[in-house]
């Protein structure tokens, strides 16, 4: 049975608690500032806000799940309570990862709606596949199963990252000079944050059921989520703001919902 020292238990507890607050604050912030960017980029900000809003809810569930899974006995935390439900993370990803892809494609400013739709039509199913293939490995009790599903999940993962990296590089020259550096940075932020998930996934391989591996995995996913959702959303906001300044005002467009549907 998994046993954590008080310090190990508290570090995860505090990280989850802080993450709920960070996501909730970012949600409010993105909604409040959305009128500062031109109507063209407002859908990207609304989608960013949705991502952190959904994640705030899921982290609240993960946080209470963590509390219910352990009890404090003889100076240590013993996992003898309700089973800790790892599915909240995967449920969160299956919703937020496609939204993150939409957010990126809107800000890329692919003017050709057909191209935008084609890109999403391959990336979104690939993301769903990546997450669905990762889950059986995440809850596996042995390393062989974990590695097998991890490797399968990495195939769509590499495809998604390569496509996005290539797209971002290609759209660099079409960007106004004021946002070129930010776009350049965005490529690496994407690689570094998304690349962190498979690393956190692998921690238990070194010490399955060990306390250190469990704490590192939970912290790893949490930090990656903060950077990939809130950090990413804020960079997208700054890019949208700079693009608005560079492109000047534009006439009001149809409401956000209509444009998202129409592409
Ligand atoms: C907001 C949540 C995000 C951006 C989640 C991203 C998740 C991944 C990139 C997960 C990737 C995985 C692999 C590439 C292999 C092992 C299993 C996963 C699902 C952890």
CSV table of C-alpha atoms and ligand atoms in Angstrom, one decimal:
chain,number,residue,atom,x,y,z
A,1,UNK,CA,0.0,0.0,0.0
A,2,UNK,CA,1.3,3.4,-0.9
A,3,UNK,CA,2.6,5.4,2.0
A,4,UNK,CA,3.7,9.0,1.8
A,5,UNK,CA,5.5,11.2,4.4
A,6,UNK,CA,3.6,14.2,5.5
A,7,UNK,CA,5.9,16.4,3.3
A,8,UNK,CA,5.3,14.3,0.2
A,9,UNK,CA,1.5,14.3,0.8
A,10,UNK,CA,1.4,18.0,1.4
A,11,UNK,CA,3.4,19.0,-1.6
A,12,UNK,CA,0.9,17.3,-3.9
A,13,UNK,CA,-2.0,18.6,-1.9
A,14,UNK,CA,-0.7,22.2,-2.1
A,15,UNK,CA,0.1,21.9,-5.8
A,16,UNK,CA,-3.4,20.8,-6.6
A,17,UNK,CA,-5.0,23.5,-4.4
A,18,UNK,CA,-2.8,26.2,-6.0
A,19,UNK,CA,-3.6,24.9,-9.5
A,20,UNK,CA,-7.4,25.3,-8.9
A,21,UNK,CA,-6.8,28.9,-7.9
A,22,UNK,CA,-4.5,29.6,-10.8
A,23,UNK,CA,-6.9,28.2,-13.4
A,24,UNK,CA,-9.9,30.0,-11.9
A,25,UNK,CA,-7.9,33.3,-11.9
A,26,UNK,CA,-6.7,32.8,-15.5
A,27,UNK,CA,-10.3,32.0,-16.6
A,28,UNK,CA,-11.6,35.3,-15.2
A,29,UNK,CA,-8.6,37.3,-16.6
A,30,UNK,CA,-9.0,35.9,-20.2
A,31,UNK,CA,-12.7,36.8,-20.2
A,32,UNK,CA,-12.1,40.3,-18.8
A,33,UNK,CA,-9.4,41.2,-21.3
A,34,UNK,CA,-11.0,39.8,-24.4
A,35,UNK,CA,-12.4,43.1,-25.6
A,36,UNK,CA,-8.9,44.4,-25.9
A,37,UNK,CA,-8.2,42.3,-28.9
A,38,UNK,CA,-9.8,42.6,-32.3
A,39,UNK,CA,-12.9,40.6,-33.0
A,40,UNK,CA,-10.9,38.2,-35.2
A,41,UNK,CA,-9.0,36.9,-32.2
A,42,UNK,CA,-11.7,36.9,-29.6
A,43,UNK,CA,-12.7,33.2,-30.3
A,44,UNK,CA,-9.1,32.2,-29.4
A,45,UNK,CA,-9.4,34.0,-26.0
A,46,UNK,CA,-12.8,32.5,-25.3
A,47,UNK,CA,-11.5,29.0,-26.1
A,48,UNK,CA,-8.4,29.7,-23.9
A,49,UNK,CA,-10.8,30.7,-21.1
A,50,UNK,CA,-12.8,27.5,-21.6
A,51,UNK,CA,-9.7,25.4,-21.4
A,52,UNK,CA,-8.6,26.8,-18.0
A,53,UNK,CA,-12.2,26.9,-16.7
A,54,UNK,CA,-12.7,23.1,-17.5
A,55,UNK,CA,-9.3,22.4,-16.0
A,56,UNK,CA,-10.1,24.3,-12.8
A,57,UNK,CA,-13.2,22.1,-12.3
A,58,UNK,CA,-11.2,18.9,-12.9
A,59,UNK,CA,-8.4,20.0,-10.6
A,60,UNK,CA,-11.0,20.6,-7.9
A,61,UNK,CA,-12.2,16.9,-8.5
A,62,UNK,CA,-8.6,15.6,-8.5
A,63,UNK,CA,-7.8,17.7,-5.3
A,64,UNK,CA,-10.8,16.2,-3.4
A,65,UNK,CA,-10.0,12.7,-4.7
A,66,UNK,CA,-6.5,13.1,-3.3
A,67,UNK,CA,-7.9,14.0,0.1
A,68,UNK,CA,-10.3,11.1,0.1
A,69,UNK,CA,-7.7,8.5,-0.9
A,70,UNK,CA,-5.3,8.9,2.1
A,71,UNK,CA,-5.6,8.9,5.9
A,72,UNK,CA,-3.1,10.1,8.4
A,73,UNK,CA,-1.8,7.3,10.7
A,74,UNK,CA,1.2,7.2,13.0
A,75,UNK,CA,2.8,10.2,11.3
A,76,UNK,CA,2.4,9.1,7.7
A,77,UNK,CA,-0.2,9.2,5.0
A,78,UNK,CA,-1.5,5.8,4.0
A,79,UNK,CA,-3.5,5.3,0.8
A,80,UNK,CA,-6.3,3.2,2.3
A,81,UNK,CA,-9.3,5.4,1.4
A,82,UNK,CA,-11.4,5.7,-1.8
A,83,UNK,CA,-9.4,4.8,-5.0
A,84,UNK,CA,-7.7,7.8,-6.4
A,85,UNK,CA,-9.4,8.4,-9.8
A,86,UNK,CA,-6.8,9.0,-12.5
A,87,UNK,CA,-9.6,9.2,-15.1
A,88,UNK,CA,-10.2,12.9,-14.2
A,89,UNK,CA,-6.9,13.8,-15.9
A,90,UNK,CA,-7.7,11.9,-19.0
A,91,UNK,CA,-11.3,13.2,-19.1
A,92,UNK,CA,-9.8,16.7,-18.9
A,93,UNK,CA,-7.3,16.1,-21.6
A,94,UNK,CA,-9.8,14.6,-24.0
A,95,UNK,CA,-11.7,17.9,-23.8
A,96,UNK,CA,-9.0,20.5,-23.4
A,97,UNK,CA,-6.4,19.2,-25.9
A,98,UNK,CA,-8.7,19.5,-28.9
A,99,UNK,CA,-9.7,23.0,-27.6
A,100,UNK,CA,-6.0,24.0,-27.3
A,101,UNK,CA,-5.6,22.9,-31.0
A,102,UNK,CA,-8.5,25.1,-32.0
A,103,UNK,CA,-7.1,28.0,-30.1
A,104,UNK,CA,-3.7,27.7,-31.8
A,105,UNK,CA,-5.2,27.4,-35.3
A,106,UNK,CA,-7.4,30.5,-34.8
A,107,UNK,CA,-4.4,32.6,-33.7
A,108,UNK,CA,-2.2,31.2,-36.5
A,109,UNK,CA,-4.6,33.2,-38.7
A,110,UNK,CA,-4.9,30.6,-41.4
A,111,UNK,CA,-7.0,32.8,-43.7
A,112,UNK,CA,-8.1,29.8,-45.8
A,113,UNK,CA,-11.0,28.3,-43.8
A,114,UNK,CA,-10.7,25.1,-45.8
A,115,UNK,CA,-7.1,24.7,-44.7
A,116,UNK,CA,-8.0,25.4,-41.1
A,117,UNK,CA,-10.7,22.8,-41.1
A,118,UNK,CA,-8.5,20.2,-42.8
A,119,UNK,CA,-5.7,20.8,-40.2
A,120,UNK,CA,-8.2,20.3,-37.3
A,121,UNK,CA,-9.8,17.3,-39.0
A,122,UNK,CA,-6.5,15.4,-38.7
A,123,UNK,CA,-5.1,16.9,-35.4
A,124,UNK,CA,-8.2,16.5,-33.3
A,125,UNK,CA,-8.7,12.7,-34.0
A,126,UNK,CA,-4.9,12.2,-33.5
A,127,UNK,CA,-5.1,13.9,-30.1
A,128,UNK,CA,-8.1,11.8,-29.1
A,129,UNK,CA,-6.1,8.7,-30.1
A,130,UNK,CA,-3.0,9.8,-28.2
A,131,UNK,CA,-5.0,10.2,-25.0
A,132,UNK,CA,-7.2,7.0,-25.4
A,133,UNK,CA,-4.0,4.9,-26.0
A,134,UNK,CA,-2.2,6.4,-23.0
A,135,UNK,CA,-5.0,5.6,-20.5
A,136,UNK,CA,-4.7,1.8,-20.3
A,137,UNK,CA,-1.0,2.2,-19.6
A,138,UNK,CA,-1.6,4.9,-17.0
A,139,UNK,CA,-3.7,2.6,-14.9
A,140,UNK,CA,-1.6,-0.5,-15.6
A,141,UNK,CA,-0.2,-2.4,-12.6
A,142,UNK,CA,3.0,-3.5,-14.5
A,143,UNK,CA,5.7,-1.8,-16.5
A,144,UNK,CA,5.4,-3.9,-19.6
A,145,UNK,CA,1.8,-2.8,-20.2
A,146,UNK,CA,2.7,0.8,-19.3
A,147,UNK,CA,5.5,0.9,-21.9
A,148,UNK,CA,3.4,-0.8,-24.6
A,149,UNK,CA,0.5,1.7,-24.5
A,150,UNK,CA,3.0,4.6,-23.9
A,151,UNK,CA,4.8,3.7,-27.2
A,152,UNK,CA,1.5,3.4,-29.1
A,153,UNK,CA,0.3,6.8,-27.7
A,154,UNK,CA,3.6,8.4,-28.8
A,155,UNK,CA,2.9,7.7,-32.5
A,156,UNK,CA,0.0,10.2,-32.8
A,157,UNK,CA,1.9,12.5,-30.3
A,158,UNK,CA,4.9,12.8,-32.6
A,159,UNK,CA,2.6,13.4,-35.6
A,160,UNK,CA,0.7,16.2,-33.8
A,161,UNK,CA,3.9,18.0,-32.6
A,162,UNK,CA,5.7,17.7,-36.0
A,163,UNK,CA,2.6,19.1,-37.8
A,164,UNK,CA,2.2,22.0,-35.4
A,165,UNK,CA,5.9,22.8,-35.4
A,166,UNK,CA,6.0,22.8,-39.1
A,167,UNK,CA,2.9,24.9,-39.3
A,168,UNK,CA,4.1,27.5,-36.8
A,169,UNK,CA,7.5,27.7,-38.7
A,170,UNK,CA,5.7,28.2,-42.0
A,171,UNK,CA,3.4,30.9,-40.6
A,172,UNK,CA,6.3,32.8,-39.1
A,173,UNK,CA,7.0,34.9,-42.3
A,174,UNK,CA,3.3,35.8,-42.5
A,175,UNK,CA,3.3,37.3,-39.0
A,176,UNK,CA,3.6,41.0,-38.3
A,177,UNK,CA,7.2,41.7,-37.1
A,178,UNK,CA,5.9,42.6,-33.6
A,179,UNK,CA,4.7,39.0,-33.0
A,180,UNK,CA,7.4,37.1,-34.9
A,181,UNK,CA,9.5,36.5,-31.7
A,182,UNK,CA,6.5,35.4,-29.8
A,183,UNK,CA,5.5,33.0,-32.5
A,184,UNK,CA,9.0,31.6,-32.5
A,185,UNK,CA,8.9,31.2,-28.7
A,186,UNK,CA,5.4,29.5,-29.0
A,187,UNK,CA,6.9,26.7,-31.0
A,188,UNK,CA,9.4,25.8,-28.3
A,189,UNK,CA,6.8,26.3,-25.5
A,190,UNK,CA,4.7,23.8,-27.2
A,191,UNK,CA,7.5,21.3,-27.6
A,192,UNK,CA,8.7,21.7,-24.0
A,193,UNK,CA,5.3,21.6,-22.3
A,194,UNK,CA,3.7,18.8,-24.3
A,195,UNK,CA,6.9,16.9,-24.3
A,196,UNK,CA,6.8,16.9,-20.5
A,197,UNK,CA,3.7,14.7,-20.3
A,198,UNK,CA,5.3,11.4,-21.6
A,199,UNK,CA,8.2,12.1,-19.2
A,200,UNK,CA,5.9,12.3,-16.2
A,201,UNK,CA,4.1,9.2,-17.5
A,202,UNK,CA,7.4,7.3,-17.3
A,203,UNK,CA,8.3,8.2,-13.7
A,204,UNK,CA,6.7,5.0,-12.3
A,205,UNK,CA,8.9,2.8,-14.6
A,206,UNK,CA,11.7,3.6,-12.3
A,207,UNK,CA,9.8,2.8,-9.1
A,208,UNK,CA,6.3,1.5,-9.7
A,209,UNK,CA,4.1,1.9,-6.6
A,210,UNK,CA,6.9,4.0,-5.0
A,211,UNK,CA,6.1,7.2,-3.1
A,212,UNK,CA,8.7,9.2,-5.0
A,213,UNK,CA,7.5,8.2,-8.4
A,214,UNK,CA,3.8,8.9,-7.5
A,215,UNK,CA,4.7,12.4,-6.1
A,216,UNK,CA,6.9,13.2,-9.2
A,217,UNK,CA,4.2,12.0,-11.6
A,218,UNK,CA,1.5,14.1,-10.0
A,219,UNK,CA,3.7,17.2,-9.8
A,220,UNK,CA,5.0,16.7,-13.3
A,221,UNK,CA,1.5,16.5,-14.8
A,222,UNK,CA,0.4,19.5,-12.7
A,223,UNK,CA,3.3,21.7,-13.8
A,224,UNK,CA,2.8,20.7,-17.4
A,225,UNK,CA,-0.9,21.5,-17.2
A,226,UNK,CA,-0.2,24.9,-15.8
A,227,UNK,CA,2.2,25.8,-18.5
A,228,UNK,CA,0.3,24.1,-21.4
A,229,UNK,CA,-3.0,25.7,-20.5
A,230,UNK,CA,-2.6,28.9,-18.4
A,231,UNK,CA,0.9,29.8,-19.7
A,232,UNK,CA,-0.1,29.0,-23.2
A,233,UNK,CA,-3.3,31.0,-23.0
A,234,UNK,CA,-1.5,34.0,-21.8
A,235,UNK,CA,1.1,33.9,-24.6
A,236,UNK,CA,-1.8,33.5,-27.1
A,237,UNK,CA,-3.4,36.6,-25.5
A,238,UNK,CA,-0.2,38.7,-25.9
A,239,UNK,CA,0.1,37.5,-29.5
A,240,UNK,CA,-3.5,38.5,-30.2
A,241,UNK,CA,-3.0,41.9,-28.6
A,242,UNK,CA,0.2,42.6,-30.7
A,243,UNK,CA,-1.6,41.4,-33.8
A,244,UNK,CA,-4.5,43.7,-33.0
A,245,UNK,CA,-2.1,46.7,-32.6
A,246,UNK,CA,-0.3,45.8,-35.9
A,247,UNK,CA,-3.4,45.2,-38.0
A,248,UNK,CA,-5.4,48.1,-36.7
A,249,UNK,CA,-9.2,48.1,-35.9
A,250,UNK,CA,-11.5,46.1,-38.0
A,251,UNK,CA,-15.3,46.1,-38.3
A,252,UNK,CA,-17.2,43.9,-35.9
A,253,UNK,CA,-17.8,40.3,-37.1
A,254,UNK,CA,-20.6,37.9,-36.5
A,255,UNK,CA,-20.9,36.6,-32.9
A,256,UNK,CA,-18.1,34.2,-31.6
A,257,UNK,CA,-20.3,31.1,-31.7
A,258,UNK,CA,-21.3,31.6,-35.4
A,259,UNK,CA,-17.7,32.1,-36.5
A,260,UNK,CA,-16.4,29.0,-34.6
A,261,UNK,CA,-19.0,26.9,-36.4
A,262,UNK,CA,-18.5,28.6,-39.8
A,263,UNK,CA,-14.7,28.2,-39.4
B,1,LIG,C1,-3.9,20.3,-21.1
B,1,LIG,C2,-3.4,19.0,-21.3
B,1,LIG,C3,-2.5,18.7,-22.2
B,1,LIG,C4,-1.8,19.7,-23.2
B,1,LIG,C5,-2.1,17.3,-22.3
B,1,LIG,C6,-1.3,16.7,-23.1
B,1,LIG,C7,-1.0,15.4,-23.0
B,1,LIG,C8,0.0,14.7,-23.7
B,1,LIG,C9,0.8,15.3,-24.7
B,1,LIG,C10,0.1,13.3,-23.4
B,1,LIG,C11,1.0,12.4,-24.0
B,1,LIG,C12,1.2,11.0,-23.7
B,1,LIG,C13,2.2,10.3,-24.4
B,1,LIG,C14,2.9,11.0,-25.6
B,1,LIG,C15,2.6,8.9,-24.1
B,1,LIG,C16,2.2,8.5,-22.8
B,1,LIG,C17,0.8,8.8,-22.5
B,1,LIG,C18,0.5,10.3,-22.5
B,1,LIG,C19,-1.0,10.3,-22.7
B,1,LIG,C20,0.8,10.9,-21.2
